Short mmCIF file of C-alpha atoms and ligand atoms in Angstrom, two decimals:
data_model
loop_
_atom_site.label_atom_id
_atom_site.label_comp_id
_atom_site.label_asym_id
_atom_site.label_seq_id
_atom_site.Cartn_x
_atom_site.Cartn_y
_atom_site.Cartn_z
CA MET O 1 -22.84 15.68 -15.11
CA ALA O 2 -19.25 16.45 -14.10
CA GLN O 3 -16.65 13.83 -15.01
CA ALA O 4 -16.18 11.02 -12.45
CA LEU O 5 -13.51 11.77 -9.92
CA TYR O 6 -11.12 9.03 -8.79
CA LEU O 7 -9.84 9.43 -5.25
CA ASP O 8 -9.01 5.78 -4.57
CA HIS O 9 -5.31 5.69 -5.54
CA ASN O 10 -4.42 3.38 -2.63
CA ALA O 11 -6.77 0.68 -4.10
CA THR O 12 -5.19 1.01 -7.46
CA THR O 13 -3.66 3.97 -9.46
CA PRO O 14 -4.60 4.90 -12.99
CA LEU O 15 -2.12 3.41 -15.43
CA ARG O 16 0.58 5.89 -16.45
CA PRO O 17 0.70 6.42 -20.23
CA VAL O 18 4.40 5.42 -20.32
CA ALA O 19 3.50 2.16 -18.75
CA GLN O 20 0.59 1.66 -21.15
CA ARG O 21 2.96 2.16 -24.11
CA ALA O 22 5.61 -0.23 -22.69
CA ILE O 23 2.96 -2.87 -22.15
CA ALA O 24 1.50 -2.53 -25.70
CA GLU O 25 4.95 -2.70 -27.30
CA ALA O 26 5.89 -5.79 -25.32
CA LEU O 27 2.56 -7.50 -26.04
CA ALA O 28 3.13 -7.02 -29.76
CA ALA O 29 6.36 -9.03 -29.63
CA THR O 30 6.79 -12.80 -29.42
CA GLY O 31 9.29 -14.79 -27.38
CA ASN O 32 9.80 -16.51 -24.08
CA PRO O 33 12.52 -14.65 -22.03
CA SER O 34 14.15 -18.00 -21.19
CA SER O 35 14.62 -18.90 -24.89
CA VAL O 36 18.11 -18.40 -26.20
CA HIS O 37 17.15 -17.22 -29.71
CA GLY O 38 16.73 -13.67 -30.79
CA PHE O 39 13.09 -13.48 -30.00
CA GLY O 40 13.65 -14.74 -26.48
CA ARG O 41 16.63 -12.44 -25.94
CA ALA O 42 14.60 -9.40 -26.89
CA GLN O 43 11.96 -10.31 -24.19
CA ARG O 44 14.77 -11.07 -21.69
CA ARG O 45 16.08 -7.49 -22.32
CA LEU O 46 12.66 -6.03 -21.47
CA VAL O 47 12.55 -8.00 -18.20
CA GLU O 48 16.12 -7.03 -17.21
CA ASP O 49 15.60 -3.34 -18.06
CA ALA O 50 12.58 -3.36 -15.79
CA ARG O 51 14.56 -5.07 -13.13
CA GLU O 52 17.05 -2.20 -13.16
CA THR O 53 14.42 0.52 -12.86
CA VAL O 54 12.42 -1.36 -10.15
CA ALA O 55 15.67 -1.88 -8.17
CA ALA O 56 16.55 1.82 -8.58
CA LEU O 57 13.16 2.86 -7.16
CA ALA O 58 13.89 0.90 -4.01
CA GLY O 59 17.57 1.75 -3.80
CA ALA O 60 18.52 -1.91 -4.23
CA SER O 61 20.58 -3.91 -6.64
CA ALA O 62 18.94 -5.40 -9.78
CA GLU O 63 20.07 -8.93 -8.85
CA SER O 64 17.98 -8.84 -5.69
CA VAL O 65 14.61 -8.25 -7.51
CA VAL O 66 12.33 -11.27 -7.84
CA PHE O 67 9.28 -10.56 -9.96
CA THR O 68 6.01 -11.91 -8.66
CA SER O 69 2.32 -11.58 -9.61
CA GLY O 70 1.91 -8.64 -7.24
CA GLY O 71 2.23 -7.47 -3.62
CA THR O 72 0.18 -10.33 -2.25
CA GLU O 73 2.50 -12.94 -3.73
CA ALA O 74 5.62 -11.01 -2.71
CA ASN O 75 4.37 -10.90 0.90
CA THR O 76 3.51 -14.58 0.75
CA LEU O 77 6.94 -15.48 -0.62
CA ALA O 78 8.63 -13.45 2.05
CA LEU O 79 6.64 -14.90 4.99
CA LEU O 80 6.48 -18.52 3.79
CA GLY O 81 9.78 -18.63 1.94
CA ALA O 82 11.78 -17.51 4.99
CA GLY O 83 10.63 -20.67 6.80
CA CYS O 84 10.73 -19.11 10.28
CA ARG O 85 8.57 -20.74 12.84
CA ARG O 86 8.21 -17.61 14.96
CA VAL O 87 6.76 -14.63 13.15
CA LEU O 88 6.04 -11.14 14.58
CA VAL O 89 3.94 -8.79 12.41
CA SER O 90 2.50 -5.39 13.22
CA ALA O 91 -1.20 -5.32 14.12
CA VAL O 92 -1.94 -3.05 11.15
CA GLU O 93 -0.47 -5.18 8.32
CA HIS O 94 -2.29 -5.87 5.08
CA ASP O 95 -4.41 -9.00 5.05
CA SER O 96 -1.95 -10.68 2.68
CA VAL O 97 0.74 -10.62 5.45
CA LEU O 98 -1.68 -11.59 8.22
CA ALA O 99 -2.95 -14.51 6.22
CA ALA O 100 0.55 -15.75 5.23
CA ALA O 101 1.71 -15.46 8.90
CA ASP O 102 -1.22 -17.34 10.38
CA GLY O 103 -0.65 -17.54 14.14
CA ALA O 104 1.88 -14.80 14.13
CA VAL O 105 2.28 -12.59 17.26
CA ARG O 106 1.00 -9.09 16.68
CA ILE O 107 3.20 -6.08 17.55
CA PRO O 108 0.94 -3.39 19.05
CA VAL O 109 0.61 0.09 17.62
CA ASP O 110 -0.13 3.42 19.37
CA GLY O 111 -3.25 5.50 18.92
CA ASP O 112 -1.88 7.00 15.70
CA GLY O 113 -1.17 3.55 14.33
CA VAL O 114 2.63 3.63 14.75
CA VAL O 115 4.32 0.38 15.74
CA GLU O 116 5.64 0.37 19.31
CA VAL O 117 9.35 -0.51 18.94
CA ALA O 118 9.72 -1.04 22.73
CA ALA O 119 6.89 -3.66 22.57
CA LEU O 120 8.67 -5.33 19.64
CA GLU O 121 11.86 -5.50 21.70
CA ALA O 122 10.07 -7.15 24.60
CA LEU O 123 8.54 -9.76 22.16
CA LEU O 124 11.88 -10.44 20.53
CA ALA O 125 13.47 -11.01 23.93
CA LYS O 126 10.95 -13.78 24.52
CA ALA O 127 10.86 -15.35 21.07
CA LYS O 128 12.98 -18.45 20.27
CA PRO O 129 14.91 -18.15 16.98
CA PRO O 130 14.60 -18.30 14.06
CA VAL O 131 12.34 -15.27 14.01
CA LEU O 132 10.94 -13.20 11.15
CA VAL O 133 9.62 -9.63 11.78
CA SER O 134 7.31 -8.04 9.24
CA VAL O 135 6.38 -4.34 9.43
CA MET O 136 4.99 -2.30 6.49
CA LEU O 137 6.47 0.96 5.23
CA ALA O 138 3.16 2.79 5.10
CA ASN O 139 -0.37 1.70 5.93
CA ASN O 140 -2.88 1.31 3.12
CA GLU O 141 -5.88 2.59 5.15
CA THR O 142 -4.39 5.52 7.10
CA GLY O 143 -1.11 6.26 5.18
CA VAL O 144 0.77 6.16 8.49
CA ILE O 145 4.45 5.67 7.98
CA GLN O 146 6.22 3.09 10.20
CA PRO O 147 9.67 3.47 11.85
CA VAL O 148 11.05 0.67 9.67
CA ALA O 149 14.72 1.49 10.17
CA ALA O 150 14.33 1.33 14.00
CA VAL O 151 12.30 -1.91 13.65
CA ALA O 152 15.08 -3.41 11.52
CA GLU O 153 17.82 -2.32 13.75
CA THR O 154 16.05 -3.76 16.87
CA ALA O 155 15.11 -7.04 15.14
CA HIS O 156 18.69 -7.55 13.79
CA ARG O 157 20.04 -7.09 17.33
CA PHE O 158 18.11 -10.23 18.19
CA GLY O 159 19.24 -12.04 14.99
CA ALA O 160 15.77 -11.88 13.41
CA LEU O 161 15.09 -11.53 9.67
CA VAL O 162 13.11 -8.47 8.63
CA HIS O 163 10.49 -8.08 5.93
CA CYS O 164 8.86 -4.81 4.92
CA ASP O 165 5.68 -4.54 2.85
CA ALA O 166 6.49 -1.33 0.95
CA VAL O 167 3.55 -1.67 -1.46
CA GLN O 168 1.92 1.67 -0.41
CA GLY O 169 5.14 3.57 0.37
CA ALA O 170 7.07 2.89 -2.82
CA GLY O 171 6.67 5.61 -5.43
CA LYS O 172 5.22 7.97 -2.82
CA LEU O 173 8.16 8.15 -0.43
CA ALA O 174 11.86 8.34 -1.31
CA PHE O 175 13.68 5.50 0.46
CA ALA O 176 16.52 3.12 -0.07
CA MET O 177 16.36 -0.47 1.06
CA ASP O 178 19.86 -0.17 2.58
CA ASP O 179 18.73 2.80 4.72
CA LEU O 180 15.75 0.92 5.93
CA GLY O 181 18.05 -2.03 6.72
CA VAL O 182 15.48 -4.73 5.88
CA ASP O 183 16.28 -8.11 4.42
CA MET O 184 13.20 -8.37 2.09
CA LEU O 185 10.91 -5.76 0.69
CA SER O 186 7.59 -6.17 -1.21
CA LEU O 187 6.39 -3.90 -4.11
CA SER O 188 3.31 -3.90 -6.32
CA ALA O 189 3.24 -2.19 -9.76
CA HIS O 190 -0.45 -1.09 -9.70
CA LYS O 191 0.04 1.16 -6.64
CA MET O 192 2.53 3.38 -8.57
CA GLY O 193 0.85 3.80 -11.98
CA GLY O 194 1.85 0.38 -13.32
CA PRO O 195 -0.42 -2.56 -14.25
CA GLN O 196 -2.22 -4.88 -11.91
CA GLY O 197 -0.88 -8.42 -11.70
CA THR O 198 2.85 -7.80 -11.23
CA GLY O 199 5.10 -6.89 -8.30
CA ALA O 200 8.39 -7.85 -6.77
CA LEU O 201 10.04 -9.19 -3.71
CA ILE O 202 13.48 -7.67 -3.23
CA VAL O 203 15.68 -10.10 -1.37
CA ARG O 204 18.97 -8.80 -0.05
CA SER O 205 21.90 -10.90 -1.13
CA GLY O 206 22.81 -13.50 1.49
CA THR O 207 19.16 -13.87 2.64
CA GLU O 208 18.22 -17.46 2.21
CA ILE O 209 14.59 -18.16 1.25
CA LEU O 210 12.79 -21.01 -0.50
CA PRO O 211 10.43 -20.63 -3.42
CA VAL O 212 6.68 -21.06 -2.89
CA VAL O 213 5.76 -21.40 -6.66
CA ARG O 214 8.10 -24.18 -7.93
CA GLY O 215 8.86 -25.98 -11.11
CA GLY O 216 11.17 -23.75 -13.17
CA GLY O 217 14.44 -21.95 -12.68
CA GLN O 218 13.08 -18.42 -13.48
CA GLU O 219 13.88 -15.55 -11.09
CA ARG O 220 16.96 -17.19 -9.67
CA GLY O 221 14.86 -20.22 -8.87
CA LEU O 222 12.74 -18.17 -6.41
CA ARG O 223 9.61 -17.94 -8.52
CA ALA O 224 8.85 -20.49 -11.21
CA GLY O 225 6.81 -19.67 -14.28
CA THR O 226 7.28 -17.69 -17.48
CA GLU O 227 7.59 -14.07 -16.55
CA ALA O 228 4.68 -11.78 -17.46
CA VAL O 229 6.97 -9.80 -19.73
CA ALA O 230 4.45 -7.08 -20.77
CA LEU O 231 3.29 -6.40 -17.31
CA ILE O 232 6.90 -6.36 -16.00
CA ALA O 233 7.83 -3.87 -18.76
CA GLY O 234 4.93 -1.70 -17.67
CA PHE O 235 6.05 -2.02 -14.04
CA GLY O 236 9.60 -0.90 -15.06
CA ALA O 237 8.24 2.16 -16.98
CA ALA O 238 5.95 3.19 -14.06
CA ALA O 239 8.73 2.70 -11.48
CA ALA O 240 11.08 4.98 -13.52
CA GLU O 241 8.41 7.75 -13.75
CA ALA O 242 7.30 7.36 -10.12
CA LYS O 243 10.91 7.82 -9.02
CA ASP O 244 11.12 11.11 -10.97
CA SER O 245 7.75 12.35 -9.80
CA GLY O 246 8.80 13.14 -6.23
CA PRO O 247 8.24 16.89 -6.49
CA THR O 248 4.49 16.47 -7.06
CA TRP O 249 3.93 14.95 -3.59
CA PRO O 250 4.21 18.20 -1.62
CA GLU O 251 1.42 19.57 -3.85
CA ILE O 252 -0.68 16.53 -3.26
CA GLU O 253 -0.11 16.87 0.45
CA THR O 254 -1.38 20.47 0.34
CA LEU O 255 -4.55 19.27 -1.33
CA ARG O 256 -5.03 16.44 1.22
CA ASP O 257 -4.48 18.95 4.04
CA ARG O 258 -6.98 21.32 2.52
CA ILE O 259 -9.60 18.54 2.46
CA GLU O 260 -8.89 17.65 6.09
CA ALA O 261 -9.05 21.31 7.27
CA HIS O 262 -12.40 21.70 5.52
CA VAL O 263 -13.81 18.51 7.02
CA VAL O 264 -12.79 19.38 10.58
CA LYS O 265 -14.16 22.91 10.21
CA THR O 266 -17.47 21.62 8.88
CA ALA O 267 -17.96 18.89 11.42
CA PRO O 268 -16.11 19.38 14.69
CA GLY O 269 -16.90 15.74 15.60
CA ALA O 270 -15.13 14.41 12.49
CA ARG O 271 -12.09 12.28 13.17
CA ILE O 272 -8.90 11.92 11.14
CA PHE O 273 -7.00 8.74 11.87
CA GLY O 274 -3.22 8.85 12.21
CA ARG O 275 -3.12 12.62 11.94
CA GLY O 276 -0.58 12.94 14.71
CA ALA O 277 1.94 10.63 12.95
CA PRO O 278 4.02 10.97 9.79
CA ARG O 279 1.74 9.92 6.95
CA LEU O 280 1.87 9.47 3.21
CA ALA O 281 1.05 12.80 1.47
CA ASN O 282 -1.89 11.36 -0.43
CA THR O 283 -3.93 9.51 2.18
CA SER O 284 -6.77 10.59 4.48
CA CYS O 285 -8.78 8.29 6.69
CA LEU O 286 -11.84 10.34 7.78
CA ALA O 287 -14.75 9.49 10.07
CA MET O 288 -18.05 11.29 9.36
CA PRO O 289 -19.70 11.06 12.77
CA GLY O 290 -22.84 8.87 12.84
CA VAL O 291 -22.85 7.86 9.14
CA ALA O 292 -21.85 4.30 8.16
CA ASN O 293 -18.93 4.19 5.74
CA GLU O 294 -20.78 2.04 3.17
CA VAL O 295 -23.56 4.68 3.05
CA GLN O 296 -20.92 7.37 2.49
CA VAL O 297 -19.11 5.37 -0.24
CA MET O 298 -22.44 4.88 -2.11
CA ALA O 299 -23.46 8.48 -1.74
CA PHE O 300 -20.08 9.71 -3.00
CA ASP O 301 -20.37 7.24 -5.88
CA LEU O 302 -23.74 8.76 -6.82
CA ALA O 303 -22.03 12.17 -6.71
CA GLY O 304 -19.49 10.81 -9.18
CA ILE O 305 -16.59 10.49 -6.65
CA ALA O 306 -14.75 7.18 -5.99
CA VAL O 307 -13.52 6.70 -2.42
CA SER O 308 -13.43 3.58 -0.26
CA ALA O 309 -14.46 2.14 3.07
CA GLY O 310 -11.12 1.02 4.41
CA ALA O 311 -8.96 -1.32 2.28
CA ALA O 312 -10.50 -2.10 -1.13
CA CYS O 313 -9.88 -5.79 -0.65
CA SER O 314 -11.58 -5.99 2.68
CA SER O 315 -14.47 -3.59 1.94
CA GLY O 316 -17.63 -5.48 1.34
CA THR O 317 -16.76 -7.74 4.30
CA VAL O 318 -18.63 -7.34 7.56
CA GLY O 319 -16.94 -5.80 10.56
CA PRO O 320 -14.81 -2.78 11.23
CA SER O 321 -11.27 -2.39 10.01
CA HIS O 322 -8.62 -4.32 12.02
CA VAL O 323 -6.26 -1.35 11.47
CA LEU O 324 -8.52 1.15 13.17
CA GLY O 325 -9.37 -1.37 15.83
CA ALA O 326 -5.63 -1.88 16.64
CA MET O 327 -5.36 1.95 16.98
CA GLY O 328 -8.05 1.84 19.69
CA ALA O 329 -10.84 3.46 17.57
CA SER O 330 -14.31 2.97 18.91
CA GLU O 331 -16.39 0.66 16.76
CA SER O 332 -18.74 3.49 15.72
CA ASP O 333 -15.76 5.71 14.60
CA ALA O 334 -14.20 2.78 12.71
CA ARG O 335 -17.53 2.08 10.97
CA SER O 336 -17.94 5.63 9.89
CA ALA O 337 -14.36 6.00 8.40
CA ILE O 338 -13.71 6.31 4.71
CA ARG O 339 -10.32 6.43 2.88
CA VAL O 340 -9.67 9.14 0.43
CA SER O 341 -6.45 8.60 -1.49
CA LEU O 342 -5.09 11.16 -4.01
CA GLY O 343 -2.45 10.53 -6.65
CA TRP O 344 -0.66 11.55 -9.85
CA THR O 345 -3.90 12.45 -11.63
CA THR O 346 -5.33 14.60 -8.83
CA ARG O 347 -5.77 18.33 -9.49
CA ALA O 348 -6.42 21.24 -7.19
CA ASP O 349 -10.13 21.60 -8.05
CA ASP O 350 -10.63 17.86 -7.38
CA ALA O 351 -9.87 18.55 -3.68
CA ASP O 352 -12.37 21.38 -3.64
CA ARG O 353 -14.97 19.22 -5.36
CA PHE O 354 -14.50 16.49 -2.73
CA ALA O 355 -14.74 18.95 0.09
CA ALA O 356 -17.99 20.44 -1.23
CA ALA O 357 -19.46 16.94 -1.69
CA TRP O 358 -18.37 15.98 1.85
CA THR O 359 -20.20 19.00 3.31
CA SER O 360 -23.36 18.36 1.39
CA LEU O 361 -23.42 14.65 2.38
CA TYR O 362 -22.65 15.53 5.94
CA GLU O 363 -25.52 18.01 6.12
CA ARG O 364 -27.89 15.46 4.60
CA LEU O 365 -26.77 12.19 6.09
CA ALA O 366 -25.67 13.32 9.53
CA ALA O 367 -28.97 15.15 10.03
CA ARG O 368 -30.82 11.90 8.99
CA ALA O 369 -28.69 9.87 11.42
CA ARG O 370 -29.44 12.27 14.22
CA GLU O 371 -33.17 11.99 13.50
CA ARG O 372 -32.93 8.23 13.62
CA THR O 373 -31.17 8.29 16.96
CA ARG O 374 -33.84 10.67 18.41
CA ALA O 375 -36.67 8.44 17.10
CA ALA O 376 -35.09 5.24 18.51
N1 LIG H 401 0.14 -4.69 0.78
C1 LIG H 401 -0.46 -3.53 0.86
C2 LIG H 401 -0.08 -2.56 1.99
C3 LIG H 401 -1.49 -3.17 0.01
O1 LIG H 401 -2.12 -2.02 0.07
C4 LIG H 401 -1.80 -4.12 -1.06
C5 LIG H 401 -2.88 -3.84 -2.08
N2 LIG H 401 -4.17 -3.62 -1.50
C6 LIG H 401 -1.14 -5.30 -1.11
C7 LIG H 401 -0.17 -5.59 -0.14
C8 LIG H 401 -1.44 -6.37 -2.15
O2 LIG H 401 -0.95 -5.99 -3.40
P1 LIG H 401 -1.48 -6.64 -4.74
O3 LIG H 401 -2.80 -6.00 -4.94
O4 LIG H 401 -0.51 -6.25 -5.80
O5 LIG H 401 -1.57 -8.07 -4.57
#
């Protein structure tokens, strides 16, 4: 049987060898980075070096980086730490933002999943300060890129604070925090070839937030607890390589487009979500008409190909994706959508293998679905 094919990079990326080496080296050493002796200072150096490379990836200053346990914690720190009673979030945010901003007002998106800046402006005009606005850089399910600079400019005109969940965009898009104009930005190491369990919130200097995890002075008092030095070292190494790997994304985009062209040719009823908007080069959210996404994911798995039904963290739960729902997708389209996400390990023949598997599943499963409809 052919080797298993991993096309679920938005759930997590394979660890880059440079990150694996950095983690192994750091794990072999002893020392608490807060200790003043030589052992501690050596660990501190690893954390501070990583802070520099992570900051460089986001076009931010090293002092503004607060290491966390990942994207979820970074989002939670931004939303809870800002202490704003009024919160506006896009309707397509990751669950970690929606859960931290319980009761937040949702900013609508258009049919391609792009935030409607005019609607944000109308909501801001009605909201009593202090207000926090949170809009992601790129969506995890569709790859759709949001007009974050326009969101920040609009929100700042009303005196609001702005947070951006850049977990999926970072390492796939070149951007600088200053150009986006946001006050806080979340990152996660394992979406860019780093390890799971570490991430960062970048907090622009002058932005006042309170810690959520308390009890130590680490990370400028914004995140208590001994730093996960080895994971942070792996994050730093992955961020440095991800920053330099920009030229591979146009190739990945060609492969993604080849898959989509094949799917649309094979099944004229197939739908590709967000296709009319700027998207990440690696992501495709595809609906195979009439076939439930869990059935597709299992069938691809049997064929040795890993894809997912929507967001990895919410797959397994009942109900169609809130992202596709907010884009106005019908329930049947949303329930038949899978996410294919390519990445730094994807090769040209992987795209062809996926396309061939899609056709063979479509011919088998869609025919079966049609028979069931006829019999019903
Ligand atoms: N935000 C987005 C857009 C994500 O895709 C994810 C990961 N699924 C997260 C936040 C959470 O990141 P982590 O897994 O590091 O907690």
